[in-house]
Amino acid sequence: MRTIDLNADLGEGYGPWGMGDDAAMLALVSSANVACGGHASDPETMARTLKLAKAHGVVTGAHPSYPDKEGFGRRRMVCTPAEITHFVAAQVGALVAIGALVGQEIAYVKPHGMLANVAAEEAEVAEAIVNAVAAVLPGRGILAISGTVLAQVAAARGVPVYREVFADRGYTAAGTLVPRSQPGAMLHGEAAVRRLLGFLESGAMPVVGGGTVALAVDSVCIHGDSPESVALARAVKAGFAATGVAVAAFAA
Amino acid sequence: MRTIDLNADLGEGYGPWGMGDDAAMLALVSSANVACGGHASDPETMARTLKLAKAHGVVTGAHPSYPDKEGFGRRRMVCTPAEITHFVAAQVGALVAIGALVGQEIAYVKPHGMLANVAAEEAEVAEAIVNAVAAVLPGRGILAISGTVLAQVAAARGVPVYREVFADRGYTAAGTLVPRSQPGAMLHGEAAVRRLLGFLESGAMPVVGGGTVALAVDSVCIHGDSPESVALARAVKAGFAATGVAVAAFAA
Amino acid sequence: MRTIDLNADLGEGYGPWGMGDDAAMLALVSSANVACGGHASDPETMARTLKLAKAHGVVTGAHPSYPDKEGFGRRRMVCTPAEITHFVAAQVGALVAIGALVGQEIAYVKPHGMLANVAAEEAEVAEAIVNAVAAVLPGRGILAISGTVLAQVAAARGVPVYREVFADRGYTAAGTLVPRSQPGAMLHGEAAVRRLLGFLESGAMPVVGGGTVALAVDSVCIHGDSPESVALARAVKAGFAATGVAVAAFAA
Amino acid sequence: MRTIDLNADLGEGYGPWGMGDDAAMLALVSSANVACGGHASDPETMARTLKLAKAHGVVTGAHPSYPDKEGFGRRRMVCTPAEITHFVAAQVGALVAIGALVGQEIAYVKPHGMLANVAAEEAEVAEAIVNAVAAVLPGRGILAISGTVLAQVAAARGVPVYREVFADRGYTAAGTLVPRSQPGAMLHGEAAVRRLLGFLESGAMPVVGGGTVALAVDSVCIHGDSPESVALARAVKAGFAATGVAVAAFAA
């Protein structure tokens, strides 16, 4: 039986504010990328999220970001590589400590938002992140967008890499994501599920405009903060059940 | 030869702002309590401070605080014990992670400012701190004001306790600090040094108003952020040299 | 025709996070207390909220708070009166400036959460708030809980006072709110509406345990951040329509 | 007698942290650009700084910045023009309110650091700032680097513009500042004073590499946060006294 990981970004509230439906998503995914104070979260929210993930038996990773809550980590900040290494380490370290308190391990790191976008293309930023992960979570890996510079840099450093594809994003012939501002950027409902099942069967990802691109895959990302997330995750899992794919964490 | 630890609060800058003369103090003390994002510091400042401490061969501990930079951790915040456990864990975890990056261990925890004052008297708050330390730094200890509830709670939990006295603060017959608003709260220069040397010889701390109180001691605190700090630390070390006391970290 | 103001706390999102249904509430109330960066909000959220209030023809006031987003302004902070005056002034000033940009006046000030609770009882804190309002919004008034020290202090200083009662909170014989931890603290649905209509008719507020207390009233508060808020506001307005009460802003 | 304004960036502490020697600088300058919570400052620091400026009879302007204390406003942030208008308005509004409390007017606006650099070159950002100033401080002007896009945009909008030159920075033939990373970027001591006196006499600013460039000037900036600032300000004032130049605020 083919197995695949299903991941989502969770724990993205802050103080009194919530985001998305973490409990519903934790019932569906095998890995949760948990915000750790960069784009979202605070010690209370981290503790609550890790406890909830533990109760659902979901594997948890750290989801560090440019330190920018007002911009939710989606704005580029001009930082030196050393600054990036330091803030990634501090965020991951905070989550690891809260995990030690509640008895939940932090099993991998996945960069968030703009930090992930930049690390997908710029080796200096990718190295800054890999340096932090290698020091703070030795032996643990990075969940990276399949085919990116970050995936290459981590592999070259001997840091385990898990490759993710997105259930709801269009791909280019180069294997990169179609920018959100362009046609075909987003897939919805059954179309997204059908494409995903075909891709998992064949390893060939359909491309916007025709053709396919080969992508390595260890995990499928369902965005956690969109209103459609829970519905899409449910449809994906139903598709998996119908085609004999089991959901299992890559870092179990 | 009698040995004693000398500790100071360091790394208390934030972003572009500095505080005190860390390099001068690190040349004098054996243990540095390093701010970790509560009352002061940020990932850059933590990294710079830990590197500097490492270069001086000084043992470093985490110095967590109520999360209140504008008040420098000197204002009481109304928090539940769980909230205190979580923010202490997150702050200590961030510093541990930066320490992993620069190759410097975090060997103990000393609460800062108002958090230390409240933990000195309230068992619930002391337990909240001890819970965080036991989970995040298992086997490591707490540097607590000698004779306080925090020292008792940690000992009862089997967490190592190191007891500190203050070189420049007046004591009451109960072994507590004279509040800063009252006469005799502060000692200066030679008077502070003479009192300290006598106390280390006898174990009996002179009390404001006359008499002495017995205090256990593993470390002497020189406040790091006062303009007099460096001068006092130098005078204390000169006094130690003259009386055959060696400075050595309790957590070496 | 009797008229009364209906107010709600709005604009309480922060960065990417929303709270409550501002558009629905703005269709129902006559005055909106707009968060201004203390317990919630940021320049973007302030601008969006003031534009929305303007589009609905709703009068807006500033809703300053202890500066504590993680605690949503519900935790007491130990501040000097001067500190309170300064942070209230800075928060109100920020909202006034955004109002100047979007063409919406800030017509009054209502303290939020714990700051309102403390100002209801302590003259020093009430004076600190009144000092800020008198300097920053000369000629404008304060929306205060009916019968509180804040209402008295403002009146004594010649600052206009508008008195509010809560549609959904139980009252004691002293005219104060029943603490949320005690029985009778909250009223719901039709019971809340019936009590309110009777009170507006008679000026006598029913008391938990029996009897009534006379309360002056210029405005009725519907909490903006509870899931029941919109339903309660609609029920109150239906009750007003049935009994011939018109909703009109006190500061129109 | 020729008169010229002398300005400095002041009030750049935050919470417990200070920066520079505000009292010494306020004894020397005619205009103080006061930080207002973007790159530095908080309500307490604003109040203290405005009171000190008032006591020295120094005219005060607001000194808004990208909201980035850890980077001291020196890092570019990706913001929309609307976001810039909103945060500039909120920062200026906060300072205006504190000024109303302490009886000190905010007479102009000077953008700080990276925000000033970007506004010097990009019309969209310059317009975003001008929009905020025109709404929040109608009739008041902008202190802009002489010859920049910001100066042009403000003038085109009918907002008063005051042009500043830097006493300690090298100029290019285009009238722009030599980047800090290049030779000739900084002038010191007597060389800076001699160049400035010659320029004020002739209107022709010597250029790095030879020749001069004509620059309009209403104010001379002495950076407030450098250790040399007070010494340079004193030398400049001595040079003014010797050559018959009086110091007077442009916005008196």
JSON list of N, CA and C in Angstrom, two decimals, chain C residues 37-61:
[
{"chain": "C", "resi": 37, "resn": "GLY", "atom": "N", "xyz": [-4.63, 50.10, 18.98]},
{"chain": "C", "resi": 37, "resn": "GLY", "atom": "CA", "xyz": [-3.25, 49.65, 19.10]},
{"chain": "C", "resi": 37, "resn": "GLY", "atom": "C", "xyz": [-2.84, 49.20, 20.50]},
{"chain": "C", "resi": 38, "resn": "GLY", "atom": "N", "xyz": [-3.75, 49.31, 21.47]},
{"chain": "C", "resi": 38, "resn": "GLY", "atom": "CA", "xyz": [-3.40, 48.85, 22.81]},
{"chain": "C", "resi": 38, "resn": "GLY", "atom": "C", "xyz": [-3.65, 47.36, 22.98]},
{"chain": "C", "resi": 39, "resn": "HIS", "atom": "N", "xyz": [-4.92, 46.96, 22.99]},
{"chain": "C", "resi": 39, "resn": "HIS", "atom": "CA", "xyz": [-5.26, 45.54, 23.14]},
{"chain": "C", "resi": 39, "resn": "HIS", "atom": "C", "xyz": [-5.41, 44.88, 21.79]},
{"chain": "C", "resi": 40, "resn": "ALA", "atom": "N", "xyz": [-5.50, 45.67, 20.74]},
{"chain": "C", "resi": 40, "resn": "ALA", "atom": "CA", "xyz": [-5.75, 45.14, 19.39]},
{"chain": "C", "resi": 40, "resn": "ALA", "atom": "C", "xyz": [-5.50, 46.27, 18.40]},
{"chain": "C", "resi": 41, "resn": "SER", "atom": "N", "xyz": [-5.48, 45.89, 17.11]},
{"chain": "C", "resi": 41, "resn": "SER", "atom": "CA", "xyz": [-5.40, 46.82, 15.98]},
{"chain": "C", "resi": 41, "resn": "SER", "atom": "C", "xyz": [-3.98, 47.28, 15.67]},
{"chain": "C", "resi": 42, "resn": "ASP", "atom": "N", "xyz": [-3.88, 47.86, 14.51]},
{"chain": "C", "resi": 42, "resn": "ASP", "atom": "CA", "xyz": [-2.65, 48.38, 13.92]},
{"chain": "C", "resi": 42, "resn": "ASP", "atom": "C", "xyz": [-3.10, 49.41, 12.89]},
{"chain": "C", "resi": 43, "resn": "PRO", "atom": "N", "xyz": [-2.18, 50.18, 12.30]},
{"chain": "C", "resi": 43, "resn": "PRO", "atom": "CA", "xyz": [-2.63, 51.25, 11.40]},
{"chain": "C", "resi": 43, "resn": "PRO", "atom": "C", "xyz": [-3.55, 50.76, 10.27]},
{"chain": "C", "resi": 44, "resn": "GLU", "atom": "N", "xyz": [-3.26, 49.60, 9.67]},
{"chain": "C", "resi": 44, "resn": "GLU", "atom": "CA", "xyz": [-4.12, 49.08, 8.61]},
{"chain": "C", "resi": 44, "resn": "GLU", "atom": "C", "xyz": [-5.53, 48.79, 9.12]},
{"chain": "C", "resi": 45, "resn": "THR", "atom": "N", "xyz": [-5.61, 48.11, 10.25]},
{"chain": "C", "resi": 45, "resn": "THR", "atom": "CA", "xyz": [-6.91, 47.73, 10.80]},
{"chain": "C", "resi": 45, "resn": "THR", "atom": "C", "xyz": [-7.70, 48.98, 11.21]},
{"chain": "C", "resi": 46, "resn": "MET", "atom": "N", "xyz": [-7.00, 49.97, 11.79]},
{"chain": "C", "resi": 46, "resn": "MET", "atom": "CA", "xyz": [-7.69, 51.22, 12.15]},
{"chain": "C", "resi": 46, "resn": "MET", "atom": "C", "xyz": [-8.28, 51.89, 10.92]},
{"chain": "C", "resi": 47, "resn": "ALA", "atom": "N", "xyz": [-7.49, 51.96, 9.85]},
{"chain": "C", "resi": 47, "resn": "ALA", "atom": "CA", "xyz": [-7.96, 52.64, 8.64]},
{"chain": "C", "resi": 47, "resn": "ALA", "atom": "C", "xyz": [-9.17, 51.91, 8.05]},
{"chain": "C", "resi": 48, "resn": "ARG", "atom": "N", "xyz": [-9.07, 50.59, 7.99]},
{"chain": "C", "resi": 48, "resn": "ARG", "atom": "CA", "xyz": [-10.18, 49.80, 7.43]},
{"chain": "C", "resi": 48, "resn": "ARG", "atom": "C", "xyz": [-11.44, 49.96, 8.28]},
{"chain": "C", "resi": 49, "resn": "THR", "atom": "N", "xyz": [-11.28, 49.94, 9.60]},
{"chain": "C", "resi": 49, "resn": "THR", "atom": "CA", "xyz": [-12.43, 50.03, 10.49]},
{"chain": "C", "resi": 49, "resn": "THR", "atom": "C", "xyz": [-13.09, 51.40, 10.41]},
{"chain": "C", "resi": 50, "resn": "LEU", "atom": "N", "xyz": [-12.28, 52.46, 10.40]},
{"chain": "C", "resi": 50, "resn": "LEU", "atom": "CA", "xyz": [-12.86, 53.81, 10.33]},
{"chain": "C", "resi": 50, "resn": "LEU", "atom": "C", "xyz": [-13.57, 54.05, 9.01]},
{"chain": "C", "resi": 51, "resn": "LYS", "atom": "N", "xyz": [-13.00, 53.52, 7.92]},
{"chain": "C", "resi": 51, "resn": "LYS", "atom": "CA", "xyz": [-13.68, 53.65, 6.62]},
{"chain": "C", "resi": 51, "resn": "LYS", "atom": "C", "xyz": [-15.03, 52.94, 6.63]},
{"chain": "C", "resi": 52, "resn": "LEU", "atom": "N", "xyz": [-15.05, 51.75, 7.22]},
{"chain": "C", "resi": 52, "resn": "LEU", "atom": "CA", "xyz": [-16.28, 50.96, 7.28]},
{"chain": "C", "resi": 52, "resn": "LEU", "atom": "C", "xyz": [-17.31, 51.67, 8.15]},
{"chain": "C", "resi": 53, "resn": "ALA", "atom": "N", "xyz": [-16.89, 52.22, 9.27]},
{"chain": "C", "resi": 53, "resn": "ALA", "atom": "CA", "xyz": [-17.81, 52.95, 10.15]},
{"chain": "C", "resi": 53, "resn": "ALA", "atom": "C", "xyz": [-18.38, 54.17, 9.42]},
{"chain": "C", "resi": 54, "resn": "LYS", "atom": "N", "xyz": [-17.48, 54.86, 8.70]},
{"chain": "C", "resi": 54, "resn": "LYS", "atom": "CA", "xyz": [-17.93, 56.03, 7.94]},
{"chain": "C", "resi": 54, "resn": "LYS", "atom": "C", "xyz": [-18.98, 55.64, 6.90]},
{"chain": "C", "resi": 55, "resn": "ALA", "atom": "N", "xyz": [-18.74, 54.53, 6.22]},
{"chain": "C", "resi": 55, "resn": "ALA", "atom": "CA", "xyz": [-19.69, 54.07, 5.19]},
{"chain": "C", "resi": 55, "resn": "ALA", "atom": "C", "xyz": [-21.04, 53.73, 5.81]},
{"chain": "C", "resi": 56, "resn": "HIS", "atom": "N", "xyz": [-21.04, 53.31, 7.06]},
{"chain": "C", "resi": 56, "resn": "HIS", "atom": "CA", "xyz": [-22.30, 52.97, 7.74]},
{"chain": "C", "resi": 56, "resn": "HIS", "atom": "C", "xyz": [-22.88, 54.17, 8.50]},
{"chain": "C", "resi": 57, "resn": "GLY", "atom": "N", "xyz": [-22.21, 55.33, 8.45]},
{"chain": "C", "resi": 57, "resn": "GLY", "atom": "CA", "xyz": [-22.70, 56.49, 9.18]},
{"chain": "C", "resi": 57, "resn": "GLY", "atom": "C", "xyz": [-22.68, 56.31, 10.69]},
{"chain": "C", "resi": 58, "resn": "VAL", "atom": "N", "xyz": [-21.77, 55.50, 11.18]},
{"chain": "C", "resi": 58, "resn": "VAL", "atom": "CA", "xyz": [-21.68, 55.24, 12.62]},
{"chain": "C", "resi": 58, "resn": "VAL", "atom": "C", "xyz": [-20.64, 56.18, 13.25]},
{"chain": "C", "resi": 59, "resn": "VAL", "atom": "N", "xyz": [-20.99, 56.77, 14.39]},
{"chain": "C", "resi": 59, "resn": "VAL", "atom": "CA", "xyz": [-20.06, 57.63, 15.12]},
{"chain": "C", "resi": 59, "resn": "VAL", "atom": "C", "xyz": [-18.97, 56.77, 15.75]},
{"chain": "C", "resi": 60, "resn": "THR", "atom": "N", "xyz": [-17.72, 57.27, 15.74]},
{"chain": "C", "resi": 60, "resn": "THR", "atom": "CA", "xyz": [-16.61, 56.45, 16.26]},
{"chain": "C", "resi": 60, "resn": "THR", "atom": "C", "xyz": [-15.91, 57.13, 17.44]},
{"chain": "C", "resi": 61, "resn": "GLY", "atom": "N", "xyz": [-15.57, 56.30, 18.40]},
{"chain": "C", "resi": 61, "resn": "GLY", "atom": "CA", "xyz": [-14.75, 56.72, 19.54]},
{"chain": "C", "resi": 61, "resn": "GLY", "atom": "C", "xyz": [-13.49, 55.89, 19.60]}
]
